[in-house]
Amino acid sequence: MSEPVQSVLYHNEAEAYIEALRTFSVRDIGSEKWDAQREHVEKLNIQAVVDATNNVEENIKELLMTHEKLPLLIHELVALDLWKRNVLPKIFDTDFNAETSFPAYVIMFYEAQLVGLLEVLLYHSECNEAAGDSLHDLLQYCQGKLVWLVSGDEDWHKISVETTKVESAREELIKRHKKISYDVALKCIAIVRYVAEHSKDVSLGVTTRLLNTYDFPALFAGLIDNPPWRVREDGGQWLKYDTQRWEKCSHDDVRQLSKLEGQVWIGMLTFLLSEHCQPNYQLNSANHSAILKLRSHFNPVILDALPALVTLQRYLEELTLISAPTSRPPLILEQVPEFYTALEAKCAGKWAEIAAKHHKEIFCMSKDRLKKQADKFAKTYDLDVMSDLISEPPRCEACGELAAKRCSGCQTSWYCGRECQVGHWKKHKDTCKLIAKTMRNGS
């Protein structure tokens, strides 16, 4: 008889959290009420992942649908996106220390939790239907993230690799911001794929935005042609990003299809060959050329891993015989992304004012509130509980290898040995002391 799955939240507790969910403006981000809701959503996300991973009844999904809260989650994600694009850069230009950068890290980390929760939910067709017109906003969000990945403006492996080099609080926060943004962008691949797979359950307007307005098929083709999860260093060593970390690999290993690459290829298969997407996708000279580049990426390894791609390979060969249409597509009236439009209008001309307000209230918050926030964060991600919920072993904060020793001070950071722990101490000590002091005061 299998052991019962451990829960983070009881059913009644989860329902109370979901019923109380409300929307916040960009100006409200970081406030005490916003922070309380953030804590609740993060717990809901952990429980949703546990349910999905263990193939048990997904109560969080059912409750969110019952109380019609899926659009609200997308609204909160949009507000965070606007905050990160318009407010955070102005805060980066100010002075702050390691202790006061913790609240900004919490806000950035919340974006990853919201995206993770939506990834779990949108796997299901009924959730895509329940999201309704808010999918217009979600697709705009995902498009921005994938364009950033395709642009190749960053050295992805450098922003994702931990280093023992001592950095200023500002440098470390910017690096963590980019690392979280990178992981979030990769999760958007799965979200877009799920929307495409369930296009029969969404409006024609959403399908049009998915395929033509944002042209996700061309974006996915760009990801395959110039993958941001694979890089060859100057010395010839290949690195590949998998399971949220970069791994060294041989030339033969780098050709193996990872779960992430499989997501992109399955997405292309859906875009170009599914009965609900193919008839609605408008080819033009630009995307026709981008998609035909995929022919050079088929090889026995990929076709063996995903035999269904043989059909896609055959379709692309046939596509070479078809000229891209030169005429303009008919004019179509599209629904605008309501959340982006409303939130941007409300903050127009006020971004500097909001940044000054948040610098004062978030980066200069009182020590009492900072302690409360650190305490809540530590309890939400208590590793004694999390270790029972996840199978992924802890990694060393310094080098990324498997870790067996936990910091005795904060109980949240792991190390493979004393050398890495000592080398990482200058970077870790401020956060460690804050969390350790908070736990002592709360016990």
CSV table of C-alpha atoms in Angstrom, one decimal:
chain,number,residue,atom,x,y,z
A,1,MET,CA,0.0,0.0,0.0
A,2,SER,CA,1.5,3.3,-1.0
A,3,GLU,CA,2.0,6.1,1.5
A,4,PRO,CA,-0.3,9.1,1.4
A,5,VAL,CA,1.1,12.2,-0.4
A,6,GLN,CA,2.2,14.9,2.0
A,7,SER,CA,0.2,18.1,1.7
A,8,VAL,CA,1.4,21.7,2.2
A,9,LEU,CA,-2.2,23.0,2.5
A,10,TYR,CA,-5.4,21.4,3.8
A,11,HIS,CA,-8.4,21.6,1.4
A,12,ASN,CA,-10.3,24.2,3.5
A,13,GLU,CA,-7.1,26.3,3.9
A,14,ALA,CA,-6.5,26.3,0.1
A,15,GLU,CA,-10.1,27.2,-0.6
A,16,ALA,CA,-9.9,30.1,1.9
A,17,TYR,CA,-6.7,31.4,0.2
A,18,ILE,CA,-8.3,31.2,-3.3
A,19,GLU,CA,-11.5,32.8,-2.3
A,20,ALA,CA,-9.6,35.8,-0.8
A,21,LEU,CA,-7.5,36.4,-4.0
A,22,ARG,CA,-7.8,39.9,-5.4
A,23,THR,CA,-6.1,42.0,-8.0
A,24,PHE,CA,-3.4,44.5,-7.2
A,25,SER,CA,-2.1,47.5,-9.2
A,26,VAL,CA,1.6,48.0,-10.0
A,27,ARG,CA,1.7,50.6,-7.3
A,28,ASP,CA,0.6,48.0,-4.7
A,29,ILE,CA,3.4,45.6,-5.4
A,30,GLY,CA,5.5,45.0,-2.3
A,31,SER,CA,2.8,46.3,0.1
A,32,GLU,CA,1.9,44.2,3.2
A,33,LYS,CA,-1.4,43.0,1.7
A,34,TRP,CA,0.2,42.2,-1.6
A,35,ASP,CA,3.0,40.3,0.3
A,36,ALA,CA,0.4,38.3,2.2
A,37,GLN,CA,-1.3,37.2,-1.0
A,38,ARG,CA,2.1,36.4,-2.5
A,39,GLU,CA,2.8,34.0,0.3
A,40,HIS,CA,-0.6,32.3,-0.2
A,41,VAL,CA,-0.1,31.9,-3.9
A,42,GLU,CA,3.4,30.4,-3.5
A,43,LYS,CA,1.9,27.8,-1.1
A,44,LEU,CA,-0.8,27.1,-3.6
A,45,ASN,CA,1.8,26.6,-6.3
A,46,ILE,CA,3.8,24.2,-4.2
A,47,GLN,CA,0.6,22.1,-3.5
A,48,ALA,CA,-0.4,22.2,-7.2
A,49,VAL,CA,3.1,20.9,-8.2
A,50,VAL,CA,2.9,18.2,-5.5
A,51,ASP,CA,-0.5,17.0,-6.7
A,52,ALA,CA,0.5,17.0,-10.4
A,53,THR,CA,3.8,15.2,-9.7
A,54,ASN,CA,2.1,12.5,-7.7
A,55,ASN,CA,-0.9,12.1,-10.1
A,56,VAL,CA,-3.4,12.7,-7.4
A,57,GLU,CA,-6.6,14.7,-7.5
A,58,GLU,CA,-5.6,18.3,-8.4
A,59,ASN,CA,-7.6,20.2,-5.8
A,60,ILE,CA,-5.9,23.6,-6.5
A,61,LYS,CA,-6.8,23.4,-10.2
A,62,GLU,CA,-10.4,22.6,-9.4
A,63,LEU,CA,-10.7,25.4,-6.7
A,64,LEU,CA,-9.2,28.0,-9.0
A,65,MET,CA,-11.6,27.1,-11.7
A,66,THR,CA,-14.6,27.0,-9.4
A,67,HIS,CA,-13.9,30.4,-8.0
A,68,GLU,CA,-12.9,31.8,-11.5
A,69,LYS,CA,-9.5,32.9,-10.4
A,70,LEU,CA,-7.3,31.9,-13.4
A,71,PRO,CA,-7.6,35.3,-15.1
A,72,LEU,CA,-6.6,36.9,-11.7
A,73,LEU,CA,-3.3,35.0,-11.7
A,74,ILE,CA,-2.6,36.3,-15.2
A,75,HIS,CA,-3.4,39.8,-14.1
A,76,GLU,CA,-0.9,39.6,-11.3
A,77,LEU,CA,1.7,38.2,-13.6
A,78,VAL,CA,1.2,41.2,-16.0
A,79,ALA,CA,1.5,43.6,-13.1
A,80,LEU,CA,4.8,42.1,-12.2
A,81,ASP,CA,6.0,42.2,-15.8
A,82,LEU,CA,5.3,45.9,-16.0
A,83,TRP,CA,6.9,46.5,-12.6
A,84,LYS,CA,10.1,44.6,-13.7
A,85,ARG,CA,10.2,46.5,-17.0
A,86,ASN,CA,9.4,50.0,-15.8
A,87,VAL,CA,10.1,50.3,-12.1
A,88,LEU,CA,12.9,47.8,-11.3
A,89,PRO,CA,15.5,49.4,-13.7
A,90,LYS,CA,15.0,52.8,-12.0
A,91,ILE,CA,15.6,51.1,-8.6
A,92,PHE,CA,18.7,49.4,-9.9
A,93,ASP,CA,20.1,52.9,-10.4
A,94,THR,CA,19.9,53.6,-6.7
A,95,ASP,CA,22.1,52.5,-3.8
A,96,PHE,CA,21.1,49.6,-1.6
A,97,ASN,CA,22.8,46.9,0.6
A,98,ALA,CA,22.5,43.2,0.6
A,99,GLU,CA,19.9,43.1,3.4
A,100,THR,CA,17.5,45.5,1.8
A,101,SER,CA,17.8,43.8,-1.6
A,102,PHE,CA,16.0,40.7,-0.1
A,103,PRO,CA,12.5,42.2,-0.7
A,104,ALA,CA,13.2,42.7,-4.4
A,105,TYR,CA,14.5,39.2,-4.7
A,106,VAL,CA,11.2,37.9,-3.2
A,107,ILE,CA,9.2,39.9,-5.7
A,108,MET,CA,11.2,38.6,-8.6
A,109,PHE,CA,11.0,35.0,-7.3
A,110,TYR,CA,7.2,35.4,-7.2
A,111,GLU,CA,7.1,35.9,-10.9
A,112,ALA,CA,8.7,32.4,-11.3
A,113,GLN,CA,6.1,30.9,-9.0
A,114,LEU,CA,3.2,32.4,-10.9
A,115,VAL,CA,4.5,31.2,-14.2
A,116,GLY,CA,5.1,27.7,-12.7
A,117,LEU,CA,1.6,27.6,-11.4
A,118,LEU,CA,0.1,28.6,-14.8
A,119,GLU,CA,2.3,26.0,-16.5
A,120,VAL,CA,0.8,23.3,-14.2
A,121,LEU,CA,-2.8,24.6,-14.8
A,122,LEU,CA,-2.7,25.2,-18.5
A,123,TYR,CA,-1.6,21.6,-19.2
A,124,HIS,CA,-5.4,20.9,-18.8
A,125,SER,CA,-7.8,21.9,-21.6
A,126,GLU,CA,-10.5,23.1,-19.1
A,127,CYS,CA,-8.1,25.6,-17.6
A,128,ASN,CA,-7.4,27.1,-21.1
A,129,GLU,CA,-11.1,27.5,-21.5
A,130,ALA,CA,-11.5,29.0,-18.0
A,131,ALA,CA,-8.7,31.5,-18.7
A,132,GLY,CA,-10.8,33.0,-21.5
A,133,ASP,CA,-9.8,36.3,-22.9
A,134,SER,CA,-7.0,36.7,-20.3
A,135,LEU,CA,-5.0,34.4,-22.6
A,136,HIS,CA,-4.5,37.5,-24.8
A,137,ASP,CA,-2.4,39.0,-22.0
A,138,LEU,CA,-0.6,35.8,-21.2
A,139,LEU,CA,0.4,35.4,-24.8
A,140,GLN,CA,1.8,38.9,-24.9
A,141,TYR,CA,3.8,38.2,-21.8
A,142,CYS,CA,5.2,34.9,-23.3
A,143,GLN,CA,6.0,36.6,-26.6
A,144,GLY,CA,8.1,39.2,-24.8
A,145,LYS,CA,10.0,36.5,-23.0
A,146,LEU,CA,10.7,34.3,-26.0
A,147,VAL,CA,11.8,37.3,-28.2
A,148,TRP,CA,14.3,38.0,-25.4
A,149,LEU,CA,15.6,34.4,-25.7
A,150,VAL,CA,15.7,34.4,-29.5
A,151,SER,CA,17.6,37.7,-29.5
A,152,GLY,CA,20.7,36.1,-28.0
A,153,ASP,CA,21.6,39.4,-26.3
A,154,GLU,CA,22.9,37.6,-23.2
A,155,ASP,CA,25.6,35.0,-22.4
A,156,TRP,CA,23.0,32.7,-20.9
A,157,HIS,CA,25.5,30.3,-19.3
A,158,LYS,CA,27.3,33.2,-17.6
A,159,ILE,CA,24.3,34.7,-15.9
A,160,SER,CA,23.2,31.2,-14.7
A,161,VAL,CA,26.5,29.9,-13.3
A,162,GLU,CA,27.1,30.5,-9.6
A,163,THR,CA,30.5,32.0,-8.7
A,164,THR,CA,32.5,32.4,-5.5
A,165,LYS,CA,33.5,35.9,-6.6
A,166,VAL,CA,32.3,38.5,-4.2
A,167,GLU,CA,29.8,40.8,-5.9
A,168,SER,CA,28.1,44.0,-4.7
A,169,ALA,CA,24.5,43.7,-3.6
A,170,ARG,CA,23.5,45.5,-6.8
A,171,GLU,CA,25.5,43.2,-9.0
A,172,GLU,CA,24.2,40.1,-7.3
A,173,LEU,CA,20.6,41.2,-7.5
A,174,ILE,CA,20.9,42.0,-11.2
A,175,LYS,CA,22.4,38.6,-11.8
A,176,ARG,CA,19.6,36.9,-9.9
A,177,HIS,CA,17.1,38.9,-11.8
A,178,LYS,CA,18.5,37.7,-15.1
A,179,LYS,CA,18.7,34.1,-13.9
A,180,ILE,CA,15.0,34.1,-12.8
A,181,SER,CA,14.0,35.8,-16.1
A,182,TYR,CA,15.9,33.1,-18.0
A,183,ASP,CA,14.1,30.3,-16.2
A,184,VAL,CA,10.8,32.0,-16.5
A,185,ALA,CA,11.3,32.4,-20.3
A,186,LEU,CA,12.0,28.7,-20.7
A,187,LYS,CA,8.8,27.9,-18.8
A,188,CYS,CA,6.9,30.1,-21.3
A,189,ILE,CA,7.7,27.5,-24.0
A,190,ALA,CA,5.5,24.9,-22.3
A,191,ILE,CA,2.7,27.4,-21.6
A,192,VAL,CA,2.6,28.4,-25.3
A,193,ARG,CA,2.7,24.8,-26.4
A,194,TYR,CA,-0.3,24.0,-24.1
A,195,VAL,CA,-2.4,26.9,-25.4
A,196,ALA,CA,-1.7,25.6,-29.0
A,197,GLU,CA,-2.6,22.0,-28.1
A,198,HIS,CA,-5.9,23.2,-26.6
A,199,SER,CA,-6.7,25.7,-29.3
A,200,LYS,CA,-10.0,24.1,-29.9
A,201,ASP,CA,-11.0,25.2,-26.3
A,202,VAL,CA,-10.1,28.9,-26.8
A,203,SER,CA,-11.5,31.7,-28.9
A,204,LEU,CA,-10.5,32.3,-32.5
A,205,GLY,CA,-9.1,35.6,-31.4
A,206,VAL,CA,-6.6,33.8,-29.0
A,207,THR,CA,-5.7,31.4,-31.8
A,208,THR,CA,-5.1,34.2,-34.2
A,209,ARG,CA,-2.9,36.1,-31.7
A,210,LEU,CA,-1.0,32.9,-31.0
A,211,LEU,CA,-0.3,32.0,-34.6
A,212,ASN,CA,-0.3,35.3,-36.6
A,213,THR,CA,-0.1,38.4,-34.4
A,214,TYR,CA,2.9,37.0,-32.4
A,215,ASP,CA,3.9,34.3,-34.8
A,216,PHE,CA,5.0,31.7,-32.2
A,217,PRO,CA,5.8,29.2,-34.9
A,218,ALA,CA,8.5,31.5,-36.2
A,219,LEU,CA,9.7,32.2,-32.6
A,220,PHE,CA,9.9,28.4,-31.9
A,221,ALA,CA,11.8,27.9,-35.2
A,222,GLY,CA,14.3,30.6,-34.0
A,223,LEU,CA,14.8,28.8,-30.7
A,224,ILE,CA,15.6,25.5,-32.5
A,225,ASP,CA,17.9,27.3,-35.0
A,226,ASN,CA,19.8,29.2,-32.3
A,227,PRO,CA,19.1,27.4,-29.0
A,228,PRO,CA,19.7,29.5,-25.8
A,229,TRP,CA,20.1,26.3,-23.7
A,230,ARG,CA,23.2,25.1,-25.5
A,231,VAL,CA,26.6,26.9,-25.8
A,232,ARG,CA,30.1,26.0,-26.8
A,233,GLU,CA,32.8,27.8,-24.8
A,234,ASP,CA,36.0,29.2,-26.3
A,235,GLY,CA,37.9,26.1,-25.4
A,236,GLY,CA,35.5,23.9,-27.3
A,237,GLN,CA,33.7,22.5,-24.2
A,238,TRP,CA,29.9,22.1,-24.7
A,239,LEU,CA,27.5,23.2,-22.0
A,240,LYS,CA,23.8,22.3,-22.0
A,241,TYR,CA,21.1,23.7,-19.7
A,242,ASP,CA,18.9,21.0,-18.2
A,243,THR,CA,17.0,20.6,-14.8
A,244,GLN,CA,17.7,24.3,-14.1
A,245,ARG,CA,21.5,24.1,-14.3
A,246,TRP,CA,24.3,24.1,-16.9
A,247,GLU,CA,26.0,20.7,-17.4
A,248,LYS,CA,29.2,20.0,-19.3
A,249,CYS,CA,28.6,17.4,-22.1
A,250,SER,CA,30.4,15.8,-25.0
A,251,HIS,CA,29.7,16.5,-28.6
A,252,ASP,CA,27.6,13.3,-28.8
A,253,ASP,CA,25.6,14.1,-25.6
A,254,VAL,CA,24.8,17.6,-26.8
A,255,ARG,CA,22.9,16.1,-29.7
A,256,GLN,CA,20.6,14.1,-27.4
A,257,LEU,CA,17.1,15.6,-27.2
A,258,SER,CA,16.4,17.1,-23.8
A,259,LYS,CA,13.0,17.5,-22.3
A,260,LEU,CA,13.2,21.3,-23.1
A,261,GLU,CA,14.1,20.7,-26.7
A,262,GLY,CA,11.3,18.2,-27.0
A,263,GLN,CA,8.8,20.8,-25.8
A,264,VAL,CA,9.8,23.1,-28.7
A,265,TRP,CA,9.7,20.4,-31.3
A,266,ILE,CA,6.3,19.2,-30.1
A,267,GLY,CA,5.1,22.8,-30.2
A,268,MET,CA,6.2,23.1,-33.9
A,269,LEU,CA,4.4,19.9,-34.7
A,270,THR,CA,1.2,21.3,-33.1
A,271,PHE,CA,1.5,24.7,-34.8
A,272,LEU,CA,2.0,23.3,-38.3
A,273,LEU,CA,0.1,20.1,-38.4
A,274,SER,CA,-2.8,20.1,-35.9
A,275,GLU,CA,-6.3,20.4,-37.3
A,276,HIS,CA,-7.0,23.6,-35.3
A,277,CYS,CA,-3.8,25.5,-35.9
A,278,GLN,CA,-2.7,24.6,-39.4
A,279,PRO,CA,-5.7,26.1,-41.2
A,280,ASN,CA,-5.4,29.4,-39.3
A,281,TYR,CA,-1.6,29.9,-39.7
A,282,GLN,CA,-0.8,32.5,-42.3
A,283,LEU,CA,2.5,32.0,-44.1
A,284,ASN,CA,4.5,34.9,-45.4
A,285,SER,CA,8.0,35.3,-46.8
A,286,ALA,CA,9.6,35.8,-43.4
A,287,ASN,CA,8.1,33.0,-41.5
A,288,HIS,CA,8.2,30.7,-44.5
A,289,SER,CA,12.0,31.1,-44.6
A,290,ALA,CA,12.4,30.7,-40.9
A,291,ILE,CA,10.4,27.5,-40.7
A,292,LEU,CA,12.2,25.9,-43.7
A,293,LYS,CA,15.5,26.3,-41.8
A,294,LEU,CA,14.3,23.5,-39.5
A,295,ARG,CA,15.1,21.0,-42.2
A,296,SER,CA,18.8,21.1,-41.4
A,297,HIS,CA,18.1,20.2,-37.7
A,298,PHE,CA,16.5,16.8,-38.4
A,299,ASN,CA,18.9,13.9,-37.6
A,300,PRO,CA,18.5,10.2,-36.6
A,301,VAL,CA,18.9,11.0,-32.9
A,302,ILE,CA,16.0,13.5,-32.9
A,303,LEU,CA,13.8,11.3,-35.1
A,304,ASP,CA,14.5,8.3,-32.9
A,305,ALA,CA,13.6,10.2,-29.8
A,306,LEU,CA,10.4,11.7,-31.3
A,307,PRO,CA,9.2,9.5,-34.3
A,308,ALA,CA,6.2,11.8,-34.8
A,309,LEU,CA,8.7,14.4,-36.2
A,310,VAL,CA,9.0,12.3,-39.4
A,311,THR,CA,5.6,13.7,-40.4
A,312,LEU,CA,6.8,17.2,-39.7
A,313,GLN,CA,10.0,16.5,-41.8
A,314,ARG,CA,7.8,15.4,-44.7
A,315,TYR,CA,5.6,18.5,-44.4
A,316,LEU,CA,8.6,20.8,-44.5
A,317,GLU,CA,9.9,19.1,-47.7
A,318,GLU,CA,6.5,19.7,-49.3
A,319,LEU,CA,6.6,23.3,-48.1
A,320,THR,CA,9.7,23.9,-50.1
A,321,LEU,CA,7.6,23.5,-53.2
A,322,ILE,CA,5.1,26.1,-52.1
A,323,SER,CA,5.9,29.8,-52.6
A,324,ALA,CA,5.1,32.1,-49.6
A,325,PRO,CA,2.0,34.3,-50.3
A,326,THR,CA,2.9,37.9,-51.3
A,327,SER,CA,-0.5,39.4,-50.8
A,328,ARG,CA,-1.4,41.0,-47.5
A,329,PRO,CA,-3.7,39.0,-45.2
A,330,PRO,CA,-7.2,40.4,-44.7
A,331,LEU,CA,-7.7,43.0,-42.0
A,332,ILE,CA,-8.9,41.4,-38.8
A,333,LEU,CA,-10.2,43.3,-35.8
A,334,GLU,CA,-8.4,41.9,-32.7
A,335,GLN,CA,-9.2,42.2,-29.0
A,336,VAL,CA,-6.5,44.0,-27.1
A,337,PRO,CA,-4.8,42.5,-24.1
A,338,GLU,CA,-7.0,44.1,-21.4
A,339,PHE,CA,-4.7,43.8,-18.4
A,340,TYR,CA,-1.7,45.3,-20.1
A,341,THR,CA,-3.8,48.1,-21.6
A,342,ALA,CA,-5.5,49.0,-18.3
A,343,LEU,CA,-2.4,48.8,-16.0
A,344,GLU,CA,-0.2,50.8,-18.4
A,345,ALA,CA,-2.8,53.5,-18.8
A,346,LYS,CA,-3.1,53.8,-15.0
A,347,CYS,CA,0.7,54.2,-14.6
A,348,ALA,CA,1.4,56.3,-17.6
A,349,GLY,CA,3.8,59.1,-16.7
A,350,LYS,CA,4.0,57.9,-13.1
A,351,TRP,CA,6.8,55.2,-13.4
A,352,ALA,CA,9.4,57.4,-11.7
A,353,GLU,CA,7.0,58.3,-8.9
A,354,ILE,CA,6.2,54.6,-8.3
A,355,ALA,CA,9.9,53.7,-8.4
A,356,ALA,CA,10.6,56.4,-5.7
A,357,LYS,CA,7.7,55.1,-3.6
A,358,HIS,CA,8.9,51.5,-3.8
A,359,HIS,CA,12.5,52.4,-3.2
A,360,LYS,CA,11.4,54.0,0.1
A,361,GLU,CA,8.8,51.4,1.1
A,362,ILE,CA,10.5,48.2,-0.1
A,363,PHE,CA,14.2,48.8,-0.1
A,364,CYS,CA,14.1,51.0,3.0
A,365,MET,CA,11.5,49.0,4.9
A,366,SER,CA,11.6,48.8,8.7
A,367,LYS,CA,13.7,46.0,10.3
A,368,ASP,CA,10.6,44.6,11.9
A,369,ARG,CA,8.8,44.2,8.6
A,370,LEU,CA,12.0,42.8,6.9
A,371,LYS,CA,12.2,40.2,9.6
A,372,LYS,CA,8.6,39.2,9.2
A,373,GLN,CA,9.1,38.9,5.4
A,374,ALA,CA,12.2,36.7,5.8
A,375,ASP,CA,10.4,34.6,8.4
A,376,LYS,CA,7.5,34.0,6.1
A,377,PHE,CA,9.8,33.2,3.1
A,378,ALA,CA,11.8,30.7,5.2
A,379,LYS,CA,8.7,29.0,6.5
A,380,THR,CA,7.1,28.7,3.0
A,381,TYR,CA,10.3,27.1,1.7
A,382,ASP,CA,11.2,25.1,4.8
A,383,LEU,CA,13.7,22.5,3.5
A,384,ASP,CA,12.7,19.9,6.1
A,385,VAL,CA,9.2,20.0,4.5
A,386,MET,CA,10.4,20.5,0.9
A,387,SER,CA,12.8,17.6,1.1
A,388,ASP,CA,9.8,15.3,1.6
A,389,LEU,CA,7.9,16.8,-1.4
A,390,ILE,CA,10.6,16.8,-4.1
A,391,SER,CA,12.9,14.2,-5.4
A,392,GLU,CA,15.6,16.6,-6.8
A,393,PRO,CA,18.6,16.5,-4.5
A,394,PRO,CA,20.0,19.8,-3.1
A,395,ARG,CA,22.9,21.5,-5.0
A,396,CYS,CA,25.9,23.4,-3.7
A,397,GLU,CA,25.3,27.2,-3.6
A,398,ALA,CA,28.9,27.8,-4.8
A,399,CYS,CA,29.7,25.1,-7.5
A,400,GLY,CA,26.4,23.5,-8.3
A,401,GLU,CA,27.5,20.0,-7.5
A,402,LEU,CA,25.4,17.6,-5.3
A,403,ALA,CA,25.4,18.9,-1.7
A,404,ALA,CA,25.3,17.0,1.6
A,405,LYS,CA,25.9,19.8,4.2
A,406,ARG,CA,23.4,22.5,5.1
A,407,CYS,CA,24.4,25.9,6.5
A,408,SER,CA,23.9,25.6,10.3
A,409,GLY,CA,22.9,29.3,10.5
A,410,CYS,CA,20.0,29.8,8.1
A,411,GLN,CA,19.3,26.1,7.4
A,412,THR,CA,18.4,27.0,3.8
A,413,SER,CA,21.7,26.9,1.8
A,414,TRP,CA,23.5,23.7,0.9
A,415,TYR,CA,27.2,23.0,0.2
A,416,CYS,CA,29.3,20.1,-1.1
A,417,GLY,CA,32.0,20.7,1.4
A,418,ARG,CA,33.8,23.2,3.7
A,419,GLU,CA,35.9,24.8,0.9
A,420,CYS,CA,32.8,25.9,-1.0
A,421,GLN,CA,31.0,27.1,2.1
A,422,VAL,CA,34.0,29.2,3.3
A,423,GLY,CA,34.5,30.7,-0.2
A,424,HIS,CA,30.8,31.6,-0.5
A,425,TRP,CA,30.5,33.1,3.0
A,426,LYS,CA,31.2,36.7,2.1
A,427,LYS,CA,28.2,36.6,-0.3
A,428,HIS,CA,26.0,34.6,1.9
A,429,LYS,CA,26.6,36.0,5.4
A,430,ASP,CA,24.1,39.0,5.3
A,431,THR,CA,21.2,36.8,4.2
A,432,CYS,CA,22.2,34.0,6.5
A,433,LYS,CA,22.3,36.3,9.6
A,434,LEU,CA,19.0,37.9,8.7
A,435,ILE,CA,17.2,34.5,8.3
A,436,ALA,CA,18.9,32.9,11.3
A,437,LYS,CA,17.9,35.9,13.5
A,438,THR,CA,14.4,35.8,12.2
A,439,MET,CA,14.0,32.1,13.0
A,440,ARG,CA,15.4,32.6,16.5
A,441,ASN,CA,12.9,35.5,17.1
A,442,GLY,CA,10.0,33.5,15.8
A,443,SER,CA,10.7,30.3,17.8
